[in-house]
PDB file of C-alpha atoms in Angstrom:
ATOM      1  CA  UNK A   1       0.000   0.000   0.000  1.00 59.00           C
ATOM      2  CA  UNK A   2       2.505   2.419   1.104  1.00 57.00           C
ATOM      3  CA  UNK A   3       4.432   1.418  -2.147  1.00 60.00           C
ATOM      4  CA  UNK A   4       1.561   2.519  -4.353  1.00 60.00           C
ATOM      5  CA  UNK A   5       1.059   5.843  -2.547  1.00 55.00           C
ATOM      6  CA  UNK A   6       4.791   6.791  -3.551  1.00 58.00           C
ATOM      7  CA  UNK A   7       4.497   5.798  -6.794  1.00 61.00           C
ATOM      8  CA  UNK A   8       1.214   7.803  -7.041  1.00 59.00           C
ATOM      9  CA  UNK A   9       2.939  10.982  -5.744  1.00 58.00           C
ATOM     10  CA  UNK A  10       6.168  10.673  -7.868  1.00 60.00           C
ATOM     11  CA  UNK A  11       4.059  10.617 -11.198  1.00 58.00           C
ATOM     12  CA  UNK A  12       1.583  13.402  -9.771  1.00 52.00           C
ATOM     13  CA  UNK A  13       4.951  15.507  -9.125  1.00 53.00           C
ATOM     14  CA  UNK A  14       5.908  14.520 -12.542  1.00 55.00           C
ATOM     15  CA  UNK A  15       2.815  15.719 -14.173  1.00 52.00           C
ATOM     16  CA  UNK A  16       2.697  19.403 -12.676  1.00 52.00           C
ATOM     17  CA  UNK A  17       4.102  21.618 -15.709  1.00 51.00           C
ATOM     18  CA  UNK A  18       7.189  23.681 -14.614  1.00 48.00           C
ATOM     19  CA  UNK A  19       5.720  26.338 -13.582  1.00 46.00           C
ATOM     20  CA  UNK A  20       3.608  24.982 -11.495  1.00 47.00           C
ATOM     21  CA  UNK A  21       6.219  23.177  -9.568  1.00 45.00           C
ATOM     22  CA  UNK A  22       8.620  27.170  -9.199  1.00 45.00           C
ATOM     23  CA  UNK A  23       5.365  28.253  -7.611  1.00 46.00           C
ATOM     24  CA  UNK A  24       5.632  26.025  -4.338  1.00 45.00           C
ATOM     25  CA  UNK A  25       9.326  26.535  -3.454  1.00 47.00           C
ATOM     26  CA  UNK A  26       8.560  29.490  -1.841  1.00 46.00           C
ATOM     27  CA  UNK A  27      11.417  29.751   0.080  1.00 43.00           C
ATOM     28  CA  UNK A  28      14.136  32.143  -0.833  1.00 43.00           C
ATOM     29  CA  UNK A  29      17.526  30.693  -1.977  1.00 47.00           C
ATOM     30  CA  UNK A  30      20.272  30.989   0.848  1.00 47.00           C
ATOM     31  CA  UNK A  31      23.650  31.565   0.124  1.00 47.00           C
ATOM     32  CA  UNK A  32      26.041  28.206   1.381  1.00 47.00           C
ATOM     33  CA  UNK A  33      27.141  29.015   4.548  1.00 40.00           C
ATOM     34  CA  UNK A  34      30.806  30.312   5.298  1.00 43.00           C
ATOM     35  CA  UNK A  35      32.950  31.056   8.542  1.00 38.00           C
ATOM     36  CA  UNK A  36      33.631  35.014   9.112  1.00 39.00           C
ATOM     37  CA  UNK A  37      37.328  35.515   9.397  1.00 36.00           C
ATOM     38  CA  UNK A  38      38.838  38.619  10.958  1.00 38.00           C
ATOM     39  CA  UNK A  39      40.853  41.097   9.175  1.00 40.00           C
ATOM     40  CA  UNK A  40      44.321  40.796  10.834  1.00 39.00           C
ATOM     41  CA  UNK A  41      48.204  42.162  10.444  1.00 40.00           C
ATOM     42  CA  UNK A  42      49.260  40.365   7.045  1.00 37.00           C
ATOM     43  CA  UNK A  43      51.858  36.813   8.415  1.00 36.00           C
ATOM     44  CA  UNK A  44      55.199  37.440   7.572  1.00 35.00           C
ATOM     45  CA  UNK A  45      56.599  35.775   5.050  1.00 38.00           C
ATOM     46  CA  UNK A  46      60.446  35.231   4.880  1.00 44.00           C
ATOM     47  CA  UNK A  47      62.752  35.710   2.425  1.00 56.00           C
ATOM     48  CA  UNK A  48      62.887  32.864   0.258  1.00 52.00           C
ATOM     49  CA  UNK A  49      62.253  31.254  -3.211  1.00 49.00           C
ATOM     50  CA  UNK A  50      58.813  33.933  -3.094  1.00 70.00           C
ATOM     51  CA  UNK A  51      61.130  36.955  -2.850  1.00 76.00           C
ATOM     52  CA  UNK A  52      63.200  38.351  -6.440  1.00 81.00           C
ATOM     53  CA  UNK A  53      66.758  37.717  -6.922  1.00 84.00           C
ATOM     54  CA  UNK A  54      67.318  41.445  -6.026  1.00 85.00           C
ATOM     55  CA  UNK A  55      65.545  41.993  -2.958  1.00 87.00           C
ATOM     56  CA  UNK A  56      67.463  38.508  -1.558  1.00 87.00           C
ATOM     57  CA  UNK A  57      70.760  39.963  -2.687  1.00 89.00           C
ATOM     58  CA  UNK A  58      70.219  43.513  -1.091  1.00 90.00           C
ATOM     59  CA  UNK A  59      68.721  41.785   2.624  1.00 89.00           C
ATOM     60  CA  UNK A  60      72.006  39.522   2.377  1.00 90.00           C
ATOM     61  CA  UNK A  61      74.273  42.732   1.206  1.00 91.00           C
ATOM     62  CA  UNK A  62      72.953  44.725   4.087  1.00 92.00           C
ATOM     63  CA  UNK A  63      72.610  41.858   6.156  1.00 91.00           C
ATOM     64  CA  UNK A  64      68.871  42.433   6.905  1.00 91.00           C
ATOM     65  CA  UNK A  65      66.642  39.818   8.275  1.00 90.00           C
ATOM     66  CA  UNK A  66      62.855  38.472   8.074  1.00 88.00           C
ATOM     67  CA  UNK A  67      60.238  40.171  10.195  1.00 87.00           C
ATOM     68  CA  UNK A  68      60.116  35.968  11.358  1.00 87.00           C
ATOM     69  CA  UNK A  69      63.331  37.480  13.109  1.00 89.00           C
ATOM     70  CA  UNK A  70      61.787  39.386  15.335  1.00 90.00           C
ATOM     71  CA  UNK A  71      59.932  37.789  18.645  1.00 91.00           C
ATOM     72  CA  UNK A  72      58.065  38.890  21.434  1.00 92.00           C
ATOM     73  CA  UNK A  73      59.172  40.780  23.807  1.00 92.00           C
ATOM     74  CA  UNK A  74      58.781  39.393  27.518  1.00 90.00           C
ATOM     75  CA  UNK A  75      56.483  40.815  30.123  1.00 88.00           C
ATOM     76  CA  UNK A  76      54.056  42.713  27.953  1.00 90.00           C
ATOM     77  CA  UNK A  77      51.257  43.067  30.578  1.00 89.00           C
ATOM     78  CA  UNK A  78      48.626  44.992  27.580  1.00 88.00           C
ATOM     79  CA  UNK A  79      49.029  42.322  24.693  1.00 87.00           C
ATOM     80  CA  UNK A  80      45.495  42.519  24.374  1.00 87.00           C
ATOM     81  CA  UNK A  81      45.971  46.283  22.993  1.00 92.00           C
ATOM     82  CA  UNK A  82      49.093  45.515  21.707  1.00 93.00           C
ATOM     83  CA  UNK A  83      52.317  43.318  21.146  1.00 93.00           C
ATOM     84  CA  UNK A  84      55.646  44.355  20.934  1.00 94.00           C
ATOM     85  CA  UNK A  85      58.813  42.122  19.140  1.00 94.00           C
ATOM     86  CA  UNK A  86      62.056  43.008  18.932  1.00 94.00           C
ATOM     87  CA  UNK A  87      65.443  41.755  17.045  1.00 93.00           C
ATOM     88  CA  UNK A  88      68.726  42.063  17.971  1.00 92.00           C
ATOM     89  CA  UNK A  89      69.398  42.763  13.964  1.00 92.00           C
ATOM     90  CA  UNK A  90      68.170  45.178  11.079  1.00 94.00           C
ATOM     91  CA  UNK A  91      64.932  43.344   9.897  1.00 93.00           C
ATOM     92  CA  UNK A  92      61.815  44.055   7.040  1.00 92.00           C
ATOM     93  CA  UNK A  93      58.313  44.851   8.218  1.00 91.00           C
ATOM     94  CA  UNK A  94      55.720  42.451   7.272  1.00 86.00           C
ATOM     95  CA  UNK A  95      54.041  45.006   5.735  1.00 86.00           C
ATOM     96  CA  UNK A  96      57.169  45.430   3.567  1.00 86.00           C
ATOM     97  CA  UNK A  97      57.724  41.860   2.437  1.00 81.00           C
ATOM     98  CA  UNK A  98      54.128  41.439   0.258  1.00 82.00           C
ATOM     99  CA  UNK A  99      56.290  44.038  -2.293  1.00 84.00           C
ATOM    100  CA  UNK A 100      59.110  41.423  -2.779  1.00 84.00           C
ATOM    101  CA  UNK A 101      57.865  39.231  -4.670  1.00 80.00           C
ATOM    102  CA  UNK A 102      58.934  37.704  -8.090  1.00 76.00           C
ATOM    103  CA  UNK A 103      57.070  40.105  -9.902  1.00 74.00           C
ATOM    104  CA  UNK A 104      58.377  43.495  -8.973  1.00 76.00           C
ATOM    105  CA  UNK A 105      56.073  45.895  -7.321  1.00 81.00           C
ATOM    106  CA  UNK A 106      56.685  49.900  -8.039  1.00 83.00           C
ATOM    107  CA  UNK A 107      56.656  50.141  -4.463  1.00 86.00           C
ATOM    108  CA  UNK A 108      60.021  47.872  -3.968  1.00 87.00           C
ATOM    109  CA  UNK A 109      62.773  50.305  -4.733  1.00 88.00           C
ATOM    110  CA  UNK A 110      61.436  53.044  -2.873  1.00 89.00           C
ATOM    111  CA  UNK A 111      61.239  50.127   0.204  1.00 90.00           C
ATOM    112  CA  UNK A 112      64.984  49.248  -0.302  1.00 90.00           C
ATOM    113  CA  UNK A 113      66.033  52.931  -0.814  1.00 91.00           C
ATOM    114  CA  UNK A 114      64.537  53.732   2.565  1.00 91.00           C
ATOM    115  CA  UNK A 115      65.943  50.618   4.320  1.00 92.00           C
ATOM    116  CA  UNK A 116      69.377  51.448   3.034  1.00 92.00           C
ATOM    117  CA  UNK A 117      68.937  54.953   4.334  1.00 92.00           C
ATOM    118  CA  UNK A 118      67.969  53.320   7.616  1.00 92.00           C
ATOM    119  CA  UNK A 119      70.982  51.061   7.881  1.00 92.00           C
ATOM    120  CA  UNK A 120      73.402  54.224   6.988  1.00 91.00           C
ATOM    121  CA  UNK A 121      71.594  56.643   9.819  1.00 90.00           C
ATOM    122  CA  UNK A 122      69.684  54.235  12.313  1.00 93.00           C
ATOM    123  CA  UNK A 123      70.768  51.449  14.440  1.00 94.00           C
ATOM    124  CA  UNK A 124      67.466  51.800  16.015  1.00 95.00           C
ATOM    125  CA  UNK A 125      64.547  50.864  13.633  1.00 95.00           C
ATOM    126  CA  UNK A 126      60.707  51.517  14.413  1.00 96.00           C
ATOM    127  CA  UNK A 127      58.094  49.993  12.850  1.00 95.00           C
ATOM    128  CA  UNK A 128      54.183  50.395  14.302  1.00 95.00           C
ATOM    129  CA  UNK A 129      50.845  48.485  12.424  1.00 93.00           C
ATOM    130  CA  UNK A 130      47.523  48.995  13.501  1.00 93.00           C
ATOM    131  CA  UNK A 131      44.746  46.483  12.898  1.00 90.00           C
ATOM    132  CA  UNK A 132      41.196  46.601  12.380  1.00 85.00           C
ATOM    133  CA  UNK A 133      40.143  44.111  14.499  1.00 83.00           C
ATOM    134  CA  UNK A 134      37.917  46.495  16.759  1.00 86.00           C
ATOM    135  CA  UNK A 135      36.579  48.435  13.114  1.00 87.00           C
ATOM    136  CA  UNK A 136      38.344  51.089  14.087  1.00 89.00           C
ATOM    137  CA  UNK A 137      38.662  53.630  10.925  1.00 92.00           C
ATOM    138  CA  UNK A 138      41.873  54.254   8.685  1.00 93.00           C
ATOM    139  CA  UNK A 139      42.280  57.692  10.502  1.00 94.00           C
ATOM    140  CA  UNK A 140      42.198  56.050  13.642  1.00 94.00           C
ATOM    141  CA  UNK A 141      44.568  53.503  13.312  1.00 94.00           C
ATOM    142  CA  UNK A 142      47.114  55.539  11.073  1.00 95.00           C
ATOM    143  CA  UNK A 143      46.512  58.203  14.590  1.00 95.00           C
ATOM    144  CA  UNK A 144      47.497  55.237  17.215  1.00 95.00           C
ATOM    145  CA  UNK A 145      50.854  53.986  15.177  1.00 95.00           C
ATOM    146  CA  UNK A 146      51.939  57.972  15.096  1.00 96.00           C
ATOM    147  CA  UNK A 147      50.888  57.814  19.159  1.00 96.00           C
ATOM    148  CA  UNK A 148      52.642  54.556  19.687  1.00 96.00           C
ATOM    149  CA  UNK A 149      55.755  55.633  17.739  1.00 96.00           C
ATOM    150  CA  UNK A 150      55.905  59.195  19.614  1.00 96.00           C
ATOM    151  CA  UNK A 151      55.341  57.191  22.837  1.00 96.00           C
ATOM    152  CA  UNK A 152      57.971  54.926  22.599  1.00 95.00           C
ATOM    153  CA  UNK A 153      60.423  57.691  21.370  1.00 95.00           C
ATOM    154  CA  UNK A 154      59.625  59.655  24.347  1.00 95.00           C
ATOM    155  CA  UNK A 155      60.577  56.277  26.422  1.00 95.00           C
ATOM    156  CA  UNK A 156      63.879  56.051  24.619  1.00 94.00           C
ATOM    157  CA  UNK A 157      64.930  59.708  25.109  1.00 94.00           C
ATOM    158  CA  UNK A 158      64.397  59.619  29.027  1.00 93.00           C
ATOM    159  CA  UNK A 159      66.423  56.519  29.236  1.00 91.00           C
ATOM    160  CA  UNK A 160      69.207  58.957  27.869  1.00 92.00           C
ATOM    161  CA  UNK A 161      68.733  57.671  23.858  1.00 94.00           C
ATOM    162  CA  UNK A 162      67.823  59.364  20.805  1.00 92.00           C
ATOM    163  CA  UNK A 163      65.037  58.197  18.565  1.00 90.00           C
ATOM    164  CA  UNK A 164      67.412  56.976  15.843  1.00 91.00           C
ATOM    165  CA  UNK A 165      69.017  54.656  19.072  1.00 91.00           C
ATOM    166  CA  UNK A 166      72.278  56.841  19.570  1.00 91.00           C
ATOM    167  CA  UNK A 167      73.282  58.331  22.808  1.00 91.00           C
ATOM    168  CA  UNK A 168      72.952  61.403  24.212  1.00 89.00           C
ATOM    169  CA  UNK A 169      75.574  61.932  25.559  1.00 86.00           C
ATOM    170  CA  UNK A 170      77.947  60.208  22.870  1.00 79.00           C
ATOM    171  CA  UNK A 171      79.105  57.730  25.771  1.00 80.00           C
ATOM    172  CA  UNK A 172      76.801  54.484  26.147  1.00 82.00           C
ATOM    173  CA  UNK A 173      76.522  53.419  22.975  1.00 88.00           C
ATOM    174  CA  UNK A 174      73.763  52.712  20.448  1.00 92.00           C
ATOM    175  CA  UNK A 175      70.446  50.430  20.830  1.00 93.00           C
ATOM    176  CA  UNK A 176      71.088  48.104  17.950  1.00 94.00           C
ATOM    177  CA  UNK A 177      67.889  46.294  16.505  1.00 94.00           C
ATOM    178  CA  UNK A 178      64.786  46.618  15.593  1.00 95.00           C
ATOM    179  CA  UNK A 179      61.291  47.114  17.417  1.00 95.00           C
ATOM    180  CA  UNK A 180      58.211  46.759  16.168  1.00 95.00           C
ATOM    181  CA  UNK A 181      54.407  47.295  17.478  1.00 96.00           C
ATOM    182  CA  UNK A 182      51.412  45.664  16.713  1.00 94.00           C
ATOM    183  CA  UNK A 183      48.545  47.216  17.569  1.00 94.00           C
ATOM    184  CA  UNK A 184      45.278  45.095  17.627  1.00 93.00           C
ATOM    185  CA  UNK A 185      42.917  47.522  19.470  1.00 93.00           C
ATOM    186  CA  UNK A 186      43.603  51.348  18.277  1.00 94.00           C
ATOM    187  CA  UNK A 187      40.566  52.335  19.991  1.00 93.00           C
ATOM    188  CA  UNK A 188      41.774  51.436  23.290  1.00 93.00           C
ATOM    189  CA  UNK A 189      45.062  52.623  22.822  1.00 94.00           C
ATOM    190  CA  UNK A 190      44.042  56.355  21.852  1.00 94.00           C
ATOM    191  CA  UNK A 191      41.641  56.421  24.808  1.00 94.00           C
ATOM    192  CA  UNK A 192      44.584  55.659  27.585  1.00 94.00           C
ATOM    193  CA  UNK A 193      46.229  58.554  28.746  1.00 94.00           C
ATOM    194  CA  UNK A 194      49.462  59.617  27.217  1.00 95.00           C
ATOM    195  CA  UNK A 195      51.573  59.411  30.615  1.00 95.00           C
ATOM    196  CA  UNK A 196      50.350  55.995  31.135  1.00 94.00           C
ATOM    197  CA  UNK A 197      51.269  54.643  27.431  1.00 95.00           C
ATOM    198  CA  UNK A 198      54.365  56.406  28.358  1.00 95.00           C
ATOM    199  CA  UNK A 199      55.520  54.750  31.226  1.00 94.00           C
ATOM    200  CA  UNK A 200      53.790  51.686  30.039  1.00 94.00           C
ATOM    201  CA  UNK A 201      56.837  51.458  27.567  1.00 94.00           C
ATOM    202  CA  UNK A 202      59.343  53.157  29.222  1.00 93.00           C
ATOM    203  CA  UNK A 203      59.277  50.124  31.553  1.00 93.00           C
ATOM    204  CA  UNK A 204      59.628  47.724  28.882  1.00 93.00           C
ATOM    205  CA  UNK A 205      62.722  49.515  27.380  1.00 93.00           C
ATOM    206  CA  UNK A 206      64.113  50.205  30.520  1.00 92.00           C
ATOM    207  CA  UNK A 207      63.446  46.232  31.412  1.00 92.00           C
ATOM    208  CA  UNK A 208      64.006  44.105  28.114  1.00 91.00           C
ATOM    209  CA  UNK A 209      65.492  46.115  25.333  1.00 92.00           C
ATOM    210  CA  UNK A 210      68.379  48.373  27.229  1.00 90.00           C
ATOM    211  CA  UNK A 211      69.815  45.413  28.849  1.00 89.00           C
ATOM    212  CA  UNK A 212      70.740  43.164  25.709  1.00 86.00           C
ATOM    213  CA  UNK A 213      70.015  45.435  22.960  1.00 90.00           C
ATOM    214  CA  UNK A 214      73.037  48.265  23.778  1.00 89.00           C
ATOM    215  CA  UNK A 215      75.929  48.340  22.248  1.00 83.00           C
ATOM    216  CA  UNK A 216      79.039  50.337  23.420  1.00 77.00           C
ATOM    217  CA  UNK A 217      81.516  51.481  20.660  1.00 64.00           C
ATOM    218  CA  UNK A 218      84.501  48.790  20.520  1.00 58.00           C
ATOM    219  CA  UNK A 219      83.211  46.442  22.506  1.00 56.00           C
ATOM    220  CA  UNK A 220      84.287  43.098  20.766  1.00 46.00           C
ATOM    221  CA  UNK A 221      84.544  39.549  22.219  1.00 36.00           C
ATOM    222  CA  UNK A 222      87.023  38.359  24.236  1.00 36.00           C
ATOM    223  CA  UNK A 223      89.884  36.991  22.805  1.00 35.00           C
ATOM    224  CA  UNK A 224      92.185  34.274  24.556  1.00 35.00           C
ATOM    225  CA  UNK A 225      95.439  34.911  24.784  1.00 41.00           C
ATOM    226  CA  UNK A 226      97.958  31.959  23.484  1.00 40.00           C
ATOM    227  CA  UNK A 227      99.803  30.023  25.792  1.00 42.00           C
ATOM    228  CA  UNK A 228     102.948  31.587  23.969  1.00 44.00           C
ATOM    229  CA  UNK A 229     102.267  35.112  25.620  1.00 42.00           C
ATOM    230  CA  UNK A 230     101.983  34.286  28.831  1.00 42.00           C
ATOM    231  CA  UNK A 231     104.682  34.948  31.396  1.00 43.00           C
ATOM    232  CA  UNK A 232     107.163  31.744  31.639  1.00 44.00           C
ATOM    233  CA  UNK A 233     106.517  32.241  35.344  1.00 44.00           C
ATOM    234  CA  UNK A 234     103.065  31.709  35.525  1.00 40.00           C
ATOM    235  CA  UNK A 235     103.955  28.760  32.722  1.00 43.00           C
ATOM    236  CA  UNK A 236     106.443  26.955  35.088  1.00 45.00           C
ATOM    237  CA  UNK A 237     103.458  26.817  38.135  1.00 46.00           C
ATOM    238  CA  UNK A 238     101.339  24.548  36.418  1.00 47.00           C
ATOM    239  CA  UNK A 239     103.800  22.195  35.715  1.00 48.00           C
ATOM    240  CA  UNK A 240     103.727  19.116  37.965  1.00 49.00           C
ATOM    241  CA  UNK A 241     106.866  17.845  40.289  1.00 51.00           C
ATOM    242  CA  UNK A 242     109.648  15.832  37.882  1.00 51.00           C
ATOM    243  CA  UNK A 243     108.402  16.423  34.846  1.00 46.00           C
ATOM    244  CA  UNK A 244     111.094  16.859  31.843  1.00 50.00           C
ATOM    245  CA  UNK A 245     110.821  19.876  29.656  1.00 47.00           C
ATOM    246  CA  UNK A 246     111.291  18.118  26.252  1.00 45.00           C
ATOM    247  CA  UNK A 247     113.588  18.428  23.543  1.00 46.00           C
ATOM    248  CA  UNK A 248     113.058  19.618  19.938  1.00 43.00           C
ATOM    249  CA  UNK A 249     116.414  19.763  16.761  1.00 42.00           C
ATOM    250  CA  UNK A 250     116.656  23.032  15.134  1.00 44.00           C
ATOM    251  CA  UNK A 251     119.047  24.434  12.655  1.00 44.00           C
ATOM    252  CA  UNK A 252     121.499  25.468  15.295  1.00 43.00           C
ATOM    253  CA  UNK A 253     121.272  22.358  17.381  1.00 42.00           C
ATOM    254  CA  UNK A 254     119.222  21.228  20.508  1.00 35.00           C
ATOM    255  CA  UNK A 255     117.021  24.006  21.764  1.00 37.00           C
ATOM    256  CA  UNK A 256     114.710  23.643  25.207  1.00 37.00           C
ATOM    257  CA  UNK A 257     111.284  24.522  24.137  1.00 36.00           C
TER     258      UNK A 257
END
C-alpha cells in the first residue's frame, strides 16, 4: 500500500508543468554558509624562493633579516591592545615583504632605498601596524601607530637615547635592533592617557630592550690569549713535580722549548 502511494505521488509531481512546480518553493535561496574571518596584520613571510633575486641579494648585502626574526618581547602586561617584538638585527616589516615578490612591485625600490637609508643613519629601527580588528577607521589607526611611535620615542629619550638609538651623551653606545608594534585595538590605545602609554613602555625599554640590545663602541669579544704570551713564570706553576721539559732539533742544534 505504502508502495503505491509513492508511486502515485512521484508521477503526480511529474505531471505538474514547470511552472507549477517554481510556484511552491517558496522559500528564498540561501547563500552556502561560510565562517567570518577577521581582518588581521598580514603573516610574515620570509625571504625565500617567493622573494626576487634582487631583494634577496640587497637583505644579504645589508645583512637584513625576516620580520620571522623578530619575537616577542617578555612581560608585555597589555598584549590585548598591543604586542611588541624586537630583534637584535636590522629586519623588514611584514608590511614590507608582500612588495618582494617575483614580480616586482613599483613600491620595492622606494622600500629598499629607505631601508638602506635606515641602515646608513639608524641602528634603532621603528616599525608600528595597527589592525582593524575592533573596526576602528583608517584615521584612527594611522593616529594610534603615530601615538605609539611618539610614545615609545619619548621612552627612549628619558632613558638617555635618541630616537634613531644613539646616545645622548655620545658615551653608552647605540640600541642596535629593531622594534616593532602591533597594535590590535587602536581604539583602546588612543583612549589611555598619554603618561600611562608612556611609562607603560618606558618600563619595557628600561626592562628588556636596554639590557641586551646596547651596544658600546669597541666592545668586541674576548679573545684568549695563546699560551705563547703568557709569562714563563706563571707557565712553570702549572707544571707538575719531575716532569722533563722536552727536547726539539733546530738548525742550530738542541734548543729547550
Amino acid at each position: 500500500m505504502e508502495r503505491a502511494v509513492c508511486r502515485a505521488a512521484s508521477t503526480y509531481k511529474a505531471l505538474i508543468p514547470p511552472l507549477l512546480s517554481k510556484a511552491y518553493n517558496t522559500r528564498p535561496a540561501t547563500k552556502p554558509w561560510r565562517p567570518t574571518v577577521t581582518k588581521q596584520a598580514n603573516l610574515p613571510t620570509p625571504l625565500g624562493l617567493e622573494s626576487s633575486k634582487a631583494v634577496q641579494d640587497f637583505a644579504a648585502q645589508h645583512k637584513i633579516e625576516s620580520s620571522e626574526a623578530m619575537k616577542t618581547v617578555a612581560k608585555q602586561t597589555k598584549l590585548t591592545i598591543m604586542r611588541v617584538q624586537a630583534c637584535h638585527r636590522h629586519a623588514f616589516d611584514h608590511q614590507h615583504e608582500p612588495y618582494f615578490e617575483q614580480q616586482e612591485h613599483p613600491l620595492t625600490k622606494k622600500i629598499l632605498w629607505r631601508c638602506y637609508e635606515w641602515k646608513l643613519n639608524r641602528p634603532l629601527w621603528l616599525y608600528a601596524t595597527a589592525t582593524t580588528n575592533d573596526g576602528s577607521t583608517a584615521v584612527m589607526r594611522r593616529q594610534a601607530e603615530c601615538r605609539t611611535l611618539a610614545a615609545v620615542k619619548a621612552a627612549i629619550k628619558a632613558s638617555g637615547f635618541d630616537s634613531d638609538g644613539t646616545s645622548l651623551n655620545g658615551r653608552d653606545g647605540v640600541i642596535y635592533g629593531t622594534i616593532s608594534f602591533v597594535i590590535w585595538s587602536p581604539r583602546t590605545l588612543l583612549s589611555l592617557e598619554w603618561q600611562e602609554l608612556v611609562e607603560y613602555l618606558g618600563g619595557l625599554v628600561k626592562t628588556q630592550i636596554l639590557p641586551s640590545y646596547v651596544k658600546t663602541p669597541g666592545s668586541r669579544p674576548r679573545v684568549q690569549r695563546s699560551p705563547a704570551m703568557k709569562p714563563q713564570a706563571l707557565k712553570t706553576q702549572t707544571q707538575r713535580p719531575g716532569f722533563q721539559k722536552p727536547w726539539s732539533r733546530k738548525s742550530g742544534g738542541f734548543t729547550i722549548m
